[in-house]
Coordinates of C-alpha atoms and ligand atoms in Angstrom, one line a residue:
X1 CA 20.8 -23.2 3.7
X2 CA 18.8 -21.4 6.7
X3 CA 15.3 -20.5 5.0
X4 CA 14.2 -16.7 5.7
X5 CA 11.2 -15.5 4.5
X6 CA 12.1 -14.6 1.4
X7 CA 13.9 -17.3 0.5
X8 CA 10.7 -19.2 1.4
X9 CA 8.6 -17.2 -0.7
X10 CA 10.8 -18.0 -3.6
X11 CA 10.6 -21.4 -2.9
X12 CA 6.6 -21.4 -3.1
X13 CA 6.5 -18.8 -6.5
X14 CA 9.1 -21.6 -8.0
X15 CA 5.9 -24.4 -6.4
X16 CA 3.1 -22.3 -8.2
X17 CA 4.8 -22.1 -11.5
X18 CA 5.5 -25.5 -11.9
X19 CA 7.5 -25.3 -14.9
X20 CA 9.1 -22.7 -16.8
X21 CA 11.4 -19.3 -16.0
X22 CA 10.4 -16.2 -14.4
X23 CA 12.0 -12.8 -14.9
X24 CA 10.9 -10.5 -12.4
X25 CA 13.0 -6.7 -12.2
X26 CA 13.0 -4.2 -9.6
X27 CA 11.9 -0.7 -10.4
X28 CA 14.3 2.0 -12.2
X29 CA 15.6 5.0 -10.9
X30 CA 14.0 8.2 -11.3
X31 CA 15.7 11.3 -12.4
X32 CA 14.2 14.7 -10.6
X33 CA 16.7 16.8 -12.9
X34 CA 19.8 17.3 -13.6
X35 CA 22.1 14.7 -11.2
X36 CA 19.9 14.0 -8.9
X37 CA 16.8 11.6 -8.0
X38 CA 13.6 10.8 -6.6
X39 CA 14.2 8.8 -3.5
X40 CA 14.7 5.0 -5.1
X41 CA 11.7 2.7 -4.4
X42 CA 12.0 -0.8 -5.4
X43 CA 9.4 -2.7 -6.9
X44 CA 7.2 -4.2 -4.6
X45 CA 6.8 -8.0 -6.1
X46 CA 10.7 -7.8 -6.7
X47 CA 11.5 -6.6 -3.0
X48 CA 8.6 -9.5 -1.7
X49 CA 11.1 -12.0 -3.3
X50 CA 14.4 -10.4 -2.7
X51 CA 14.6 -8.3 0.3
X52 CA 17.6 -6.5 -1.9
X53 CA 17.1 -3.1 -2.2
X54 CA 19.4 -1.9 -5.3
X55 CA 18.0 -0.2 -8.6
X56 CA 19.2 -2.4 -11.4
X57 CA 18.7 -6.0 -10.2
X58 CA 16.2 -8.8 -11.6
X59 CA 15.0 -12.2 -10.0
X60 CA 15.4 -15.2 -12.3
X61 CA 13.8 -18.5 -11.1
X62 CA 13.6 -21.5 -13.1
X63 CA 11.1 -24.0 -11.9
X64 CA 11.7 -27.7 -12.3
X65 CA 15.9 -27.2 -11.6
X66 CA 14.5 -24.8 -8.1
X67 CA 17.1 -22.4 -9.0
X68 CA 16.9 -19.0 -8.0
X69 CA 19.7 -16.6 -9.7
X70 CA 19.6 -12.5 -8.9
X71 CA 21.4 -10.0 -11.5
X72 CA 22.8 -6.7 -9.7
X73 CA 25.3 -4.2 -10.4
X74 CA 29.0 -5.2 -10.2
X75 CA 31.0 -3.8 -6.9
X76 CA 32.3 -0.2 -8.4
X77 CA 34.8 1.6 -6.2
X78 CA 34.6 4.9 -8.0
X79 CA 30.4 4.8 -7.7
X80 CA 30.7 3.7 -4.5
X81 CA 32.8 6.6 -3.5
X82 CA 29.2 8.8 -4.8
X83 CA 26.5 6.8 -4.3
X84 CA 27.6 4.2 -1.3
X85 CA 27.9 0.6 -1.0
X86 CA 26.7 -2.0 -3.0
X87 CA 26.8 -5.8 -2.6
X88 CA 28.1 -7.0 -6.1
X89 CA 26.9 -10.4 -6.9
X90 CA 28.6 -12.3 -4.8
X91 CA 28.7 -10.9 -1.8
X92 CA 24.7 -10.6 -2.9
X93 CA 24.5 -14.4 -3.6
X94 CA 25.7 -15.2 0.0
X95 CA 23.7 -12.5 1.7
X96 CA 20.2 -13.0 0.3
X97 CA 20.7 -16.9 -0.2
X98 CA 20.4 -17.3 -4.2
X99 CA 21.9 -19.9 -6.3
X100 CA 23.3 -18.1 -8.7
X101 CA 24.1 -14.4 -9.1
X102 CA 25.6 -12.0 -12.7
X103 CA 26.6 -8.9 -13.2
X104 CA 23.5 -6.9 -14.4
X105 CA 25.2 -6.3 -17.8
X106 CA 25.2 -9.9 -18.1
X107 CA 21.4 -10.4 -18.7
X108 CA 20.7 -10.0 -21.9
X109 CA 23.1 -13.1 -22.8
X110 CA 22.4 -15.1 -20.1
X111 CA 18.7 -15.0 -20.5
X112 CA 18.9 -16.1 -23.9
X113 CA 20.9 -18.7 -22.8
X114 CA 18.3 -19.8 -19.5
X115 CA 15.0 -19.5 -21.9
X116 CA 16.0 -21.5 -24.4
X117 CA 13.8 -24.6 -24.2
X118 CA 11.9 -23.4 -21.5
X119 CA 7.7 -23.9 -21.7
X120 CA 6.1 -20.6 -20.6
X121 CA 7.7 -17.3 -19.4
X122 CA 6.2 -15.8 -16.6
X123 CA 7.4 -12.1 -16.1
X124 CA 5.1 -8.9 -15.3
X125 CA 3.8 -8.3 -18.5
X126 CA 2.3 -4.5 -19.0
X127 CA 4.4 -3.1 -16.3
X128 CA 6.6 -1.3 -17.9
X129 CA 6.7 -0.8 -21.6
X130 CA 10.6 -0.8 -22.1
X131 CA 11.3 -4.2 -20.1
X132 CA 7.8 -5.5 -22.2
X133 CA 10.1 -4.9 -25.4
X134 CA 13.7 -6.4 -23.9
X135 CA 11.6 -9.6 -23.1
X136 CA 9.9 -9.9 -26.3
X137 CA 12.8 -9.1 -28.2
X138 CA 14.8 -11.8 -26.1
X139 CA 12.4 -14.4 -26.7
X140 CA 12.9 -13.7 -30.5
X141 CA 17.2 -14.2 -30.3
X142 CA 16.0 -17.3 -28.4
X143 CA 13.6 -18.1 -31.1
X144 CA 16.3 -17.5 -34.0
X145 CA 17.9 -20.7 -32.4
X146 CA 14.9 -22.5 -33.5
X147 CA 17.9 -24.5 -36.3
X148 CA 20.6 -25.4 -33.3
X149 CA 17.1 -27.2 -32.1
X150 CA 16.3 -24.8 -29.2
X151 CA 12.7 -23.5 -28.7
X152 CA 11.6 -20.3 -26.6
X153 CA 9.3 -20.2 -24.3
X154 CA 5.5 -20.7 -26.8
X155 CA 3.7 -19.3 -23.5
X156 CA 3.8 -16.1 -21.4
X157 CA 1.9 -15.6 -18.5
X158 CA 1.8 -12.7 -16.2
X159 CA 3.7 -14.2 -12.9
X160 CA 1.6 -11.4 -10.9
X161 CA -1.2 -13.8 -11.0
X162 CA 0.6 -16.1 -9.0
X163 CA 2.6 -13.4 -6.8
X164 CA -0.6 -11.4 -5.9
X165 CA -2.2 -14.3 -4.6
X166 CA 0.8 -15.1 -2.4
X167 CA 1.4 -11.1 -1.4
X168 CA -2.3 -11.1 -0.4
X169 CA -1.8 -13.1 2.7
X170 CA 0.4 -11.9 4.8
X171 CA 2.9 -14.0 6.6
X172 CA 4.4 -13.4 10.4
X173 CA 7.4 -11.4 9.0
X174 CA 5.3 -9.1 7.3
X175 CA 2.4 -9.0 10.3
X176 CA 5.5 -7.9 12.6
X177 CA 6.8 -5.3 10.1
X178 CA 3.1 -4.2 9.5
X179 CA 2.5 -3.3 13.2
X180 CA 5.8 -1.4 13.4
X181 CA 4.9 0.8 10.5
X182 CA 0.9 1.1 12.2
X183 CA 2.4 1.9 15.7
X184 CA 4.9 4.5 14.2
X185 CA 1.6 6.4 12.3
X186 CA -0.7 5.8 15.2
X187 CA 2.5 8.0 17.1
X188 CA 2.2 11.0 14.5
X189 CA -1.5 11.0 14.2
X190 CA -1.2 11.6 18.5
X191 CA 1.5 13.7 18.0
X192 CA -0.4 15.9 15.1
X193 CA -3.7 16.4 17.8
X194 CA -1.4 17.3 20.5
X195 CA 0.3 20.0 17.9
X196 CA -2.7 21.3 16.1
X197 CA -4.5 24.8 17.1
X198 CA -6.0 27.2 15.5
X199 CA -3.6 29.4 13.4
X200 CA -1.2 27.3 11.9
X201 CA -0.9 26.1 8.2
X202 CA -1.7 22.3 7.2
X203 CA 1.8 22.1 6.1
X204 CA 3.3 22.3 9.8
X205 CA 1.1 19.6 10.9
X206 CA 2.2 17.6 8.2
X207 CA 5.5 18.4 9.1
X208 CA 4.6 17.0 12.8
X209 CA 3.5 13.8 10.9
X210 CA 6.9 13.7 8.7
X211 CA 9.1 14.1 11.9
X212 CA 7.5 11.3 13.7
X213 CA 7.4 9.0 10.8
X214 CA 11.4 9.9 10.2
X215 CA 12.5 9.9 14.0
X216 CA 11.2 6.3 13.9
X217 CA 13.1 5.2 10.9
X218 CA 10.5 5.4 8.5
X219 CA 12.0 7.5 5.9
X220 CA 8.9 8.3 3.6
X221 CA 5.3 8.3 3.9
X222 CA 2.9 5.5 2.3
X223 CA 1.5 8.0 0.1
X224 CA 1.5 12.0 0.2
X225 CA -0.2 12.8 3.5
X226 CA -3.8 14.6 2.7
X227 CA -3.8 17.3 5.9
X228 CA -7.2 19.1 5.2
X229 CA -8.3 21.5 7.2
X230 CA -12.4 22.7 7.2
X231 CA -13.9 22.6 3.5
X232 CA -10.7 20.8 2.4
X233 CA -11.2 17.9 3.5
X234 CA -14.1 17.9 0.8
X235 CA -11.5 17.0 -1.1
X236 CA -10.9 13.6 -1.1
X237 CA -7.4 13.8 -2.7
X238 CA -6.4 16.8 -1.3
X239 CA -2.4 17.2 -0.8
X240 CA -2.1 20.9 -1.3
X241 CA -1.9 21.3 2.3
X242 CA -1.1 25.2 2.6
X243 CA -4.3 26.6 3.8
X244 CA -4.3 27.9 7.7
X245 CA -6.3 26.1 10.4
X246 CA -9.6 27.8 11.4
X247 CA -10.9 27.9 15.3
X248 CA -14.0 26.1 14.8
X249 CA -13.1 23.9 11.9
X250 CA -12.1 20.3 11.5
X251 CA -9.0 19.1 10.4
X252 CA -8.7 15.5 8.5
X253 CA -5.7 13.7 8.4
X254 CA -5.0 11.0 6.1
X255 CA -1.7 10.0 6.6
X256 CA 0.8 6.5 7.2
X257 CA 4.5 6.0 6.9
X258 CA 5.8 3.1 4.6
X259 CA 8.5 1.1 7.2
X260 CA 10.7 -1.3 6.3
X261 CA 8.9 -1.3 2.9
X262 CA 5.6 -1.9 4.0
X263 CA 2.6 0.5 4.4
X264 CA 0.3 2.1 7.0
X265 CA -2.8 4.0 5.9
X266 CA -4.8 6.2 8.6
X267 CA -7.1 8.6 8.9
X268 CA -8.0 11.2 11.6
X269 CA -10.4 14.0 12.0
X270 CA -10.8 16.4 15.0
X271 CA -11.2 19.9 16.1
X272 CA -8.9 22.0 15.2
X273 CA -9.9 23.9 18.8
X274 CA -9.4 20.8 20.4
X275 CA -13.3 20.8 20.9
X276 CA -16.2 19.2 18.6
X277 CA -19.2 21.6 17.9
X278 CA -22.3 20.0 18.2
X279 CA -23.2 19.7 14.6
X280 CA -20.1 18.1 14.0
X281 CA -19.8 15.5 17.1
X282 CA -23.2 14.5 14.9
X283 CA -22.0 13.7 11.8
X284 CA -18.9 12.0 13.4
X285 CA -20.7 10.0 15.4
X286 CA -22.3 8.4 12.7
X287 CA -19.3 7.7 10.7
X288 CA -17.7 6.0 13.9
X289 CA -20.7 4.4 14.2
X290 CA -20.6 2.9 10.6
X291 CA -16.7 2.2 10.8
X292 CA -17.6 0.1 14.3
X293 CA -20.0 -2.0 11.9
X294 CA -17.9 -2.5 9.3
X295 CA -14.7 -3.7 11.5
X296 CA -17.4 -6.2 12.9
X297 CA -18.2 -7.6 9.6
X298 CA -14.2 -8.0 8.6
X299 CA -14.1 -11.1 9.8
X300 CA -12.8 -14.7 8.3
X301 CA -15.6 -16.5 6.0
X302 CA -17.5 -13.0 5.8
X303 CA -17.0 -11.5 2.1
X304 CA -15.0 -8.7 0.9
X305 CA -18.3 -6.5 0.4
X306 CA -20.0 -7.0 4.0
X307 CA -17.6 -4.3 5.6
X308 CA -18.3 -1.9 3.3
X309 CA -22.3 -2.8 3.1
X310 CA -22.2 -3.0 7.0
X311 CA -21.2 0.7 6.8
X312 CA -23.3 1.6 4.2
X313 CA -26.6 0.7 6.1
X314 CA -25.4 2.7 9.4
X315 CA -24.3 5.8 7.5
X316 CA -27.7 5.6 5.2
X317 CA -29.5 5.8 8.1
X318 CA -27.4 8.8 9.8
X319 CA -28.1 10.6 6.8
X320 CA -31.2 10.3 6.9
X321 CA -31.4 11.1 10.7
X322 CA -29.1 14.6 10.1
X323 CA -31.7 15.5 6.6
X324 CA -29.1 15.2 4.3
X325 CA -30.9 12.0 2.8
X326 CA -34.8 11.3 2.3
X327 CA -36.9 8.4 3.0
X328 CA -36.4 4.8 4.4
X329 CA -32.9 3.2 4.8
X330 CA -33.7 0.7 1.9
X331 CA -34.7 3.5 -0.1
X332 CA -31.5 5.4 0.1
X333 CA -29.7 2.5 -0.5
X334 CA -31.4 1.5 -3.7
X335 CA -31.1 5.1 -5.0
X336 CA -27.7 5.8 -3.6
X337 CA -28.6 8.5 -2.9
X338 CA -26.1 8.5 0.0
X339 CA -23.5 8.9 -2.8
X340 CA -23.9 12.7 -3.2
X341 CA -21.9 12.3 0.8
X342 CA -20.2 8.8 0.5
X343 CA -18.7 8.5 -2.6
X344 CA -15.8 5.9 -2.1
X345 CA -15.6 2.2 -0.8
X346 CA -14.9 1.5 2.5
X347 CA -11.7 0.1 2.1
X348 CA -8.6 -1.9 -0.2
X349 CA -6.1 -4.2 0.8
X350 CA -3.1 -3.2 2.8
X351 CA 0.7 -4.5 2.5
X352 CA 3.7 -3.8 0.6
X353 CA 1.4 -0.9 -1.7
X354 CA -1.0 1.4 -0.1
X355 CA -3.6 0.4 -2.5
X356 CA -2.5 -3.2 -2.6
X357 CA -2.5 -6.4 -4.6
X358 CA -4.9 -8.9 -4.7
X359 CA -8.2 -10.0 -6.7
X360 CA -11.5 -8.4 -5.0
X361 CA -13.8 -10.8 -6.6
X362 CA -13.5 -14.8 -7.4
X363 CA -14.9 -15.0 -11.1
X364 CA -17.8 -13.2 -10.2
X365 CA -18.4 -13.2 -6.3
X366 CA -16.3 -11.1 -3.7
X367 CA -14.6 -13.2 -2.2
X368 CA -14.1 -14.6 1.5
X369 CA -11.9 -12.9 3.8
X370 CA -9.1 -15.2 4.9
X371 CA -6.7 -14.6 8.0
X372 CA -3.3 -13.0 6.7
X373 CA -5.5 -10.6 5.0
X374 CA -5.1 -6.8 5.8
X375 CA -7.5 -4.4 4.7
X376 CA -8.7 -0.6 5.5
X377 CA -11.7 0.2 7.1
X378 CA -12.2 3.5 6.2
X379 CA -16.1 5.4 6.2
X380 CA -16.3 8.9 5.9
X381 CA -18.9 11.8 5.5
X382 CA -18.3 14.8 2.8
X383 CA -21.0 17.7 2.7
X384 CA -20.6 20.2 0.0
X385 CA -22.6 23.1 0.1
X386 CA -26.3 22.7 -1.6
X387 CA -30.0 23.2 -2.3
X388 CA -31.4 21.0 0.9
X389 CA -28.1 20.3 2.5
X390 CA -29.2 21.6 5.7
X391 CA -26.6 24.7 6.3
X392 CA -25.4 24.1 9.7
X393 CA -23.6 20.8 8.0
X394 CA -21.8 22.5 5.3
X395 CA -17.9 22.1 5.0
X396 CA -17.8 18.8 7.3
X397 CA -15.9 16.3 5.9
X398 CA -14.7 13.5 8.2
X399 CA -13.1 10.1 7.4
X400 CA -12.1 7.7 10.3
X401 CA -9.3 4.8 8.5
X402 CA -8.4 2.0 10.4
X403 CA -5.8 -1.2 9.3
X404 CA -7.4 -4.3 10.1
X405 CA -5.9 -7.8 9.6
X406 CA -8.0 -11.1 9.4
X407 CA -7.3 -13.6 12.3
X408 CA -8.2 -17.2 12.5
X409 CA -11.1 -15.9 15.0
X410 CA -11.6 -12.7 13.9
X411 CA -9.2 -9.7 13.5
X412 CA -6.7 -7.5 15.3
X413 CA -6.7 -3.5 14.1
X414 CA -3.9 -2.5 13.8
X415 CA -4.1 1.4 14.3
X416 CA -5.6 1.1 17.8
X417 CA -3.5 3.8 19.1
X418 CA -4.3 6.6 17.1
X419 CA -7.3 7.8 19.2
X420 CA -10.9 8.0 17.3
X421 CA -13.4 8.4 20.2
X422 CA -15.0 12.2 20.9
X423 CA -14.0 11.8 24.4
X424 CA -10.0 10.5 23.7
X425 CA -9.0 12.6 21.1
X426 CA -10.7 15.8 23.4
X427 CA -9.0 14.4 26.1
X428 CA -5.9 14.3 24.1
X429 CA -6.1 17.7 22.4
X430 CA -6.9 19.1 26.1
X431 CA -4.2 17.8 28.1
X432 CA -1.7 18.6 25.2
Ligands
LIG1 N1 -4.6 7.1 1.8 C1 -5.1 6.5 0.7 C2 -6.4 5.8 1.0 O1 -6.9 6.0 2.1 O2 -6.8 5.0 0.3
LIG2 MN1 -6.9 3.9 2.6
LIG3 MN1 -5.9 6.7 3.8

């Protein structure tokens, strides 16, 4: 059989486990109300393995025999009438390259059939309360066998730990996908400067964003997209997006598409004129200044933290510069006192999630960026109104997001495209 990648990323799970089964399902459907439903999202880890795409499926791997089996739902003429194709096993079997595949209804006995006298069960353990109880109650039928000399498995372990790891470096596949889905956003974040002026409502910009995302085939965004115009984009988790665009404001855009099941994650800010004020080409000056040092610290060997610390020491220093902080750079920094402006980290991993997976730290230390890793680089600058906020800074909230991925001699952003210098994204907004 030809290996793809997924088939190749099974292979390696069923090389980490050593020994054992795993039971990995996809995500349920969501009803909305009545008949109808959110818009189906499988899981992640299960997709990562799979590439299939149907609600009610689950990977099965047994380590030791390498055998890879996928449950689905059966072909169904009358549902496919409604709802549209679907493989059936075996038409999934051949497609995605498994050994074996069932009818979904078929798990329960099968499973207690392919745990019995299996070591440890890896499965992702926490994830969902109603699949935590199937498994354990499983395990228990298997364990009733215990006189026809059959043991369950005496070990469960979460099979994320293993998983993670692998989904935290991405491979070529992914990288390919990963640029698509960065390219598509880069295209909507132009296309929202070249729309925005003064007048309309947040929600027909992010309309502009949706369009661009869709016309490209990416049907949904990563995440809802925050479009914040002026004090809003105070807000860090602002989605209302309904207020109107002011002449003289800045508008912040944090918005990506998910393509091909992968995410993008991007963040804009510009006049909403099409012209930065002075105050405002300040503060933004400084918060490109400290995402410039923190892409220049994401680099292979270099920690997790030194992006984010490399930012830190520019921004502590801007702040101090504009009067919204006091005393020396150090200072600042030991006092956080840069907080009351900078309250998040400067970034997260980047993949199949928005907020991806992945461990931060090794036992205790952050740990080394490795090439395949993709992260967010992602600074920004929030001033609230206050007692010695000095007034002609109030409102200004700017965040500048870049995706980043480690190479073997450095790294490669991503979101290039999506303009972030005063002079392109006036130059932009002018010749609109
Ligand atoms: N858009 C979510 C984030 O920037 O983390
Ligand atoms: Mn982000
Ligand atoms: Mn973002």
């Amino acid at each position: 059989m030809t290996m793809t990648p997924h088939t190749e990323r099974r292979a390696r799970l069923l090389n980490g486990m050593q020994r054992g089964i795993a039971i990995i399902p996809t995500a349920p459907e969501v009803a909305r109300n009545a008949d109808t439903h959110y818009s189906y999202r499988h899981d992640s880890g299960f997709y990562y393995l799979t590439g299939f795409n149907e609600p009610e499926a689950v990977l099965v791997l047994i380590a030791g025999d390498n055998k890879t089996i996928l449950f689905c739902r059966e072909k169904n003429l009358e549902r496919e009438i409604w709802d549209g194709y679907r493989y059936g096993p075996e038409a999934a079997r051949e497609q995605f390259g498994f050994d074996e595949a069932y009818p979904i209804a078929q798990l329960d006995e099968k499973l207690a059939e392919l745990m019995g006298n299996q070591p440890v069960l890896f499965y992702p353990l926490g994830a969902d309360a109603d699949w935590d109880a199937r498994v354990v109650k499983l395990r228990g039928t298997v364990q009733a066998k215990v006189r026809s000399g059959i043991r369950a498995p005496d070990e469960i372990r979460d099979v994320r730990t293993l998983l993670n790891e692998m989904r935290l470096i991405k491979d070529d596949h992914e990288l390919d996908i990963m640029r698509q889905a960065a390219s598509i956003s880069c295209g909507a974040h132009r296309r929202a400067m070249q729309f925005t002026r003064p007048g309309q409502v947040e929600y027909q910009v992010e309309a502009e964003l949706l369009h661009e995302f869709c016309r490209h085939g990416a049907r949904h965004p990563a995440y809802t997209s925050i479009v914040a115009g002026g004090a809003n984009a105070c807000v860090l988790h602002y989605i209302a997006n309904d207020a109107a665009l002011r002449d003289g404001e800045l508008l912040l855009i944090d918005a990506g598409c998910e393509f091909t099941g992968y995410a993008s994650d991007i963040t804009r800010t510009f006049p909403v004129n099409g012209k930065f004020s002075a105050a405002q080409k300040d503060v933004y000056q400084i918060v490109l200044a400290a995402q410039a040092a923190a892409i220049a610290a994401a680099q292979p060997g270099r920690h997790w933290n030194e992006p984010h610390d490399a930012a830190l020491r520019v921004l502590a220093q801007g702040f101090i510069d504009l009067k919204l902080c006091q005393g020396s750079m150090d200072g600042v920094l030991e006092s956080e006192s840069y907080k009351q402006f900078y309250m998040h980290r400067t970034g997260h991993w980047l993949g199949m999630d928005v907020h991806d997976v992945g461990d931060y730290k090794i036992a205790s230390d952050w740990r080394p960026l490795q090439p395949g890793m993709v992260l967010t680089v992602e600074p920004g600058c929030y001033i609230r109104p206050a007692d010695g906020v000095p007034q002609a800074l109030w409102n200004i909230g700017i965040r500048i997001e870049d995706d980043v991925v480690i190479t073997a001699n450095g790294n490669e952003v991503l979101t290039e495209a999506a303009p972030k210098t005063v002079a392109d994204i006036e130059e932009l907004m002018r010749t609109a």
